[in-house]
PDB file of C-alpha atoms in Angstrom:
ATOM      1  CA  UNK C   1      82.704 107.860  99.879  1.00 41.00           C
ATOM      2  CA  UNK C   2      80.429 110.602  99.947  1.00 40.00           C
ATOM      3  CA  UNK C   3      82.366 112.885 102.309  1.00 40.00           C
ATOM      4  CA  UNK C   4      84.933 112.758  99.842  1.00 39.00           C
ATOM      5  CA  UNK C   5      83.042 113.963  96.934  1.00 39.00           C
ATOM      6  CA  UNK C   6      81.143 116.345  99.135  1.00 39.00           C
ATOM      7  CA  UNK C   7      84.431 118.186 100.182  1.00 37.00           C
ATOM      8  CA  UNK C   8      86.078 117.758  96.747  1.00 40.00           C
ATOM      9  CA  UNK C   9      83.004 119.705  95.255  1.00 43.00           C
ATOM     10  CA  UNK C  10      82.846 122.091  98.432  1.00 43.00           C
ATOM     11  CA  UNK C  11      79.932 121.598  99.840  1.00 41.00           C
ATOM     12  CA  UNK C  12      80.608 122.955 103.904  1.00 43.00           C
ATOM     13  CA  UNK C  13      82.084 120.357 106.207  1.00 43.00           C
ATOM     14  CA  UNK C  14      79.998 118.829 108.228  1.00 42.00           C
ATOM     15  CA  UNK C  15      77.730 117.897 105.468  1.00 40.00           C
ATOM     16  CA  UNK C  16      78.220 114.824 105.205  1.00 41.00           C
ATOM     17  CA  UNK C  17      76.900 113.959 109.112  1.00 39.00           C
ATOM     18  CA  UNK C  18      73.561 115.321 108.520  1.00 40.00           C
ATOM     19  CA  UNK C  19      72.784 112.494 106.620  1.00 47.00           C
ATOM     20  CA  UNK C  20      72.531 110.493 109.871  1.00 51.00           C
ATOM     21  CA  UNK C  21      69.187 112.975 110.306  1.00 64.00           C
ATOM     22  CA  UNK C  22      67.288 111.963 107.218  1.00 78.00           C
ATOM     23  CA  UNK C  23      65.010 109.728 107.088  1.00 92.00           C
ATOM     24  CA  UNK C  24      65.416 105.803 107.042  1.00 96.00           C
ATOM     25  CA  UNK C  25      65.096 104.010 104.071  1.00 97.00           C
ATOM     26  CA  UNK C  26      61.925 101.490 104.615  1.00 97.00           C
ATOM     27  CA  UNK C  27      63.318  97.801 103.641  1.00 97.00           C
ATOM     28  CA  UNK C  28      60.829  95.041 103.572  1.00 97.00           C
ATOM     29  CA  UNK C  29      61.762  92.336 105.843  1.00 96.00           C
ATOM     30  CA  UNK C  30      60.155  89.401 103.764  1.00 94.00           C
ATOM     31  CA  UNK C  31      61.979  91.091 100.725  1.00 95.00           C
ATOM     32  CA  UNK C  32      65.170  90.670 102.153  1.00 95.00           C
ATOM     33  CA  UNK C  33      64.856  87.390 103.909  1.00 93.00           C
ATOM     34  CA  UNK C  34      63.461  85.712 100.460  1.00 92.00           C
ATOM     35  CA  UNK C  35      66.471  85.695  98.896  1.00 92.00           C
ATOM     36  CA  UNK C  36      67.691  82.578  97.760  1.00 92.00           C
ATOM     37  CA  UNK C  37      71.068  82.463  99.356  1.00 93.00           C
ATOM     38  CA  UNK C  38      74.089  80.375  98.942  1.00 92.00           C
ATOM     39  CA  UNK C  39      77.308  80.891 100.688  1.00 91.00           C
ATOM     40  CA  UNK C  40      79.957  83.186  98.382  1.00 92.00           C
ATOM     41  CA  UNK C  41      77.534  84.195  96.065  1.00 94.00           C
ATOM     42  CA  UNK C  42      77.295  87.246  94.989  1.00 94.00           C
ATOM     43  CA  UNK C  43      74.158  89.728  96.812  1.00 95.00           C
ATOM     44  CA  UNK C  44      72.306  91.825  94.551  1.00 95.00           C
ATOM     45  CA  UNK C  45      72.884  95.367  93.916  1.00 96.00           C
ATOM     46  CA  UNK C  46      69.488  96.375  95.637  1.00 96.00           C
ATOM     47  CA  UNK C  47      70.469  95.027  98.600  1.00 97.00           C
ATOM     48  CA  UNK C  48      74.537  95.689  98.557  1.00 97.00           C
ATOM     49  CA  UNK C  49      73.256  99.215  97.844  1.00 97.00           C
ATOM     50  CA  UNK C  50      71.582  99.441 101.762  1.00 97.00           C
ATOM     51  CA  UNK C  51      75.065  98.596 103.263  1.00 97.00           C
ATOM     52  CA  UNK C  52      75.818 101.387 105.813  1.00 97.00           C
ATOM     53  CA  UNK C  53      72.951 103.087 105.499  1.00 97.00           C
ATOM     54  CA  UNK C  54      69.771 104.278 107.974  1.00 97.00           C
ATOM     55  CA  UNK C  55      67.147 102.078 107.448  1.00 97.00           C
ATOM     56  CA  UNK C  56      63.548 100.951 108.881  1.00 97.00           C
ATOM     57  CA  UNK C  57      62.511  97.152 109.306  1.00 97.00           C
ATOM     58  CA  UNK C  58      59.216  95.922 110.709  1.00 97.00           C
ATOM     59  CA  UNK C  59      59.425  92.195 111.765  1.00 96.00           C
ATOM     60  CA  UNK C  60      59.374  90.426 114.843  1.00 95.00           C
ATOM     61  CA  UNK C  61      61.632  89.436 117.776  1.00 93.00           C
ATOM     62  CA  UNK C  62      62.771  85.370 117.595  1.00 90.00           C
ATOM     63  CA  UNK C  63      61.329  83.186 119.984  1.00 85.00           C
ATOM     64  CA  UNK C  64      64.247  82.694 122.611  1.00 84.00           C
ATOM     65  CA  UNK C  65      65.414  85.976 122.607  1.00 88.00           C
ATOM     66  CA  UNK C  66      67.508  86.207 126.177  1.00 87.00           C
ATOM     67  CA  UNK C  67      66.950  88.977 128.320  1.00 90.00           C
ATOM     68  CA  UNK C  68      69.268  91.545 128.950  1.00 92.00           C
ATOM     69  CA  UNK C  69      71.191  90.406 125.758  1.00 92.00           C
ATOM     70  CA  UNK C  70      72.566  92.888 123.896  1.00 94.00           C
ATOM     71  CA  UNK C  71      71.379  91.139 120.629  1.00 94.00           C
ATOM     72  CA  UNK C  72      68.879  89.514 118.994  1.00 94.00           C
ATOM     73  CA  UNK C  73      67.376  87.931 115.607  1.00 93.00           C
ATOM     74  CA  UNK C  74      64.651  89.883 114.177  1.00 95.00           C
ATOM     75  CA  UNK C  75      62.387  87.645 111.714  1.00 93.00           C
ATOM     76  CA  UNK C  76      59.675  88.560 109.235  1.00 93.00           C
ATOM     77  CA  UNK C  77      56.887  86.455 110.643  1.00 89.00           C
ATOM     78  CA  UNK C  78      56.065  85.355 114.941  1.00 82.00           C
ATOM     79  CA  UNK C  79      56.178  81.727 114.678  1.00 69.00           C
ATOM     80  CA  UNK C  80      59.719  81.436 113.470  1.00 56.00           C
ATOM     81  CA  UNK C  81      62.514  80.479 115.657  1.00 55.00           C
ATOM     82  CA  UNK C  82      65.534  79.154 115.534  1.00 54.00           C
ATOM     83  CA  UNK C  83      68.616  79.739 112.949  1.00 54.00           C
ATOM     84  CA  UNK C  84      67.160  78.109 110.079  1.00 67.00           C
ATOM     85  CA  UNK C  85      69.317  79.876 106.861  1.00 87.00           C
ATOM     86  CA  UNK C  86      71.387  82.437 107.497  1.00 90.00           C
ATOM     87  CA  UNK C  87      69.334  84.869 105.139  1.00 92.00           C
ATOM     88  CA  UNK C  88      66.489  84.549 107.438  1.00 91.00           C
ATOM     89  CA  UNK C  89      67.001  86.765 110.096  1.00 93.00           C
ATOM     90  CA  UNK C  90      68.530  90.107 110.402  1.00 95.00           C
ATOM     91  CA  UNK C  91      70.966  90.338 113.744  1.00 95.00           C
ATOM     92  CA  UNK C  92      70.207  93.320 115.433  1.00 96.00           C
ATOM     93  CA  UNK C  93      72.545  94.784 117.884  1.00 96.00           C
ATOM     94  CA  UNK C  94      71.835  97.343 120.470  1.00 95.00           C
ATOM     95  CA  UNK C  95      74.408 100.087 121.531  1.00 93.00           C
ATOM     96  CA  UNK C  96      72.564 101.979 124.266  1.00 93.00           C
ATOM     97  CA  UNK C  97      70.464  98.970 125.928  1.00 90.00           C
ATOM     98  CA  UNK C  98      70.072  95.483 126.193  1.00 89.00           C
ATOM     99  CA  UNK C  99      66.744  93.248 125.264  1.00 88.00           C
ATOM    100  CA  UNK C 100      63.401  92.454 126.509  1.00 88.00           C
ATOM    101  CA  UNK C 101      61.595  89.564 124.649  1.00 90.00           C
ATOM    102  CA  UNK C 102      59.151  92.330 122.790  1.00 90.00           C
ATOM    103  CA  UNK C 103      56.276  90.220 121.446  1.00 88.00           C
ATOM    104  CA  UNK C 104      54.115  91.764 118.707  1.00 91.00           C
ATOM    105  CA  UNK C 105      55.421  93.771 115.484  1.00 95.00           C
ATOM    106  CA  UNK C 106      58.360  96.007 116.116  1.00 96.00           C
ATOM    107  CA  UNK C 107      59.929  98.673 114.270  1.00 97.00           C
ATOM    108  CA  UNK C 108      63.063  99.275 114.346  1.00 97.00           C
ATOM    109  CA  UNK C 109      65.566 101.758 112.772  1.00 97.00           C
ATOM    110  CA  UNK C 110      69.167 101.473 112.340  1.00 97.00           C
ATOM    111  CA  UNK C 111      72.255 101.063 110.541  1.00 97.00           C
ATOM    112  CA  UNK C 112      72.028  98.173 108.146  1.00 98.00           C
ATOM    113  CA  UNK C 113      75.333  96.163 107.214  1.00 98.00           C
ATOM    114  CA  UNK C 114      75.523  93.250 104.775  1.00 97.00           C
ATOM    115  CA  UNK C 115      77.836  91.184 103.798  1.00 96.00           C
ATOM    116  CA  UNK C 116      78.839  87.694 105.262  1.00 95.00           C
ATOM    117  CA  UNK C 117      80.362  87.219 108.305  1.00 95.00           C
ATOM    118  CA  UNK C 118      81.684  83.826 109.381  1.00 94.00           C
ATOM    119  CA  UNK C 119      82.705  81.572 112.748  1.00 93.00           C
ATOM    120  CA  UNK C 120      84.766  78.559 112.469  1.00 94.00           C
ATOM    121  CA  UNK C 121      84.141  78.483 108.353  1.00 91.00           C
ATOM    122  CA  UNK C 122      80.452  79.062 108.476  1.00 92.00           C
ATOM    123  CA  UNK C 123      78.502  81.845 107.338  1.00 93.00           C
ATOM    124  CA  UNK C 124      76.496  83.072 110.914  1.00 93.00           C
ATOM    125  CA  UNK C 125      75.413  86.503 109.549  1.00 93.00           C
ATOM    126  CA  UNK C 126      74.126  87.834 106.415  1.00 96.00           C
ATOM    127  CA  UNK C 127      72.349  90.944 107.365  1.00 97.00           C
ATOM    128  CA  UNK C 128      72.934  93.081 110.454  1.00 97.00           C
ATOM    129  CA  UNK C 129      71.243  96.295 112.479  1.00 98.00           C
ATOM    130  CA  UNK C 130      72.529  98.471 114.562  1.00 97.00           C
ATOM    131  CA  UNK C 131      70.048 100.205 116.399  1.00 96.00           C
ATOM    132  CA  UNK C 132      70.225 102.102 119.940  1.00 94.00           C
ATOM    133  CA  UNK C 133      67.589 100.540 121.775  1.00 91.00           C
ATOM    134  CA  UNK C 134      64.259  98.901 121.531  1.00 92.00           C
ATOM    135  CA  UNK C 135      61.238 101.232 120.813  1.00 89.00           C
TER     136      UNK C 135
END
């Protein structure tokens, strides 16, 4: 969307891919994991508003992680494992590497997309990050 009002206003092409070189957006993990989620409901605007865009999450890898996977669940807090509510994880995928079970705090940056995303009827993934590999 913002290509298109960049060009219409014209600002230089190309404008609109520099925004892939500011900086990420910091999003609290526990902020977005908190929410009190039921499936079809409508998000909130804070979060709807991150869709698509480059953002920074702290958290932790989940217990289980497979190695060499090219995805994993990253969770606010160490001792949580397991798929417990879909809001409680973000789904990180990697485009340029594949795990390690990381323990310890990691920081990640990424592309952040939200919105549900279902398998056989049921919600699987609420919040997703693409990053290009671990730190």
């Amino acid at each position: 969307a913002l290509g298109v009002v960049a060009s219409s206003l014209g600002v230089p092409l190309g404008w609109e891919s520099s925004i892939q070189g500011e900086d990420p957006i910091e999003v609290n993990i526990a902020w977005l994991t908190s929410l009190e989620y039921r499936p079809g409901m409508k998000l909130p605007e804070e979060i709807l508003a991150l869709d698509g865009k480059k953002i920074q999450l702290v958290g932790y890898m989940a217990i289980g992680t497979l190695e060499g996977s090219e995805s994993f669940e990253l969770v606010p807090e160490s001792c949580e494992c397991g798929r417990s509510k879909v809001q409680h994880f973000i789904d990180v995928t990697m485009t340029e590497a594949v795990s390690r079970f990381t323990p310890g705090r990691i920081t990640l940056v990424g592309t952040f997309s939200v919105g549900e995303v279902k398998e056989d009827g049921f919600v699987t993934s609420l919040y997703r990050l693409e990053i290009e590999r671990l730190p």
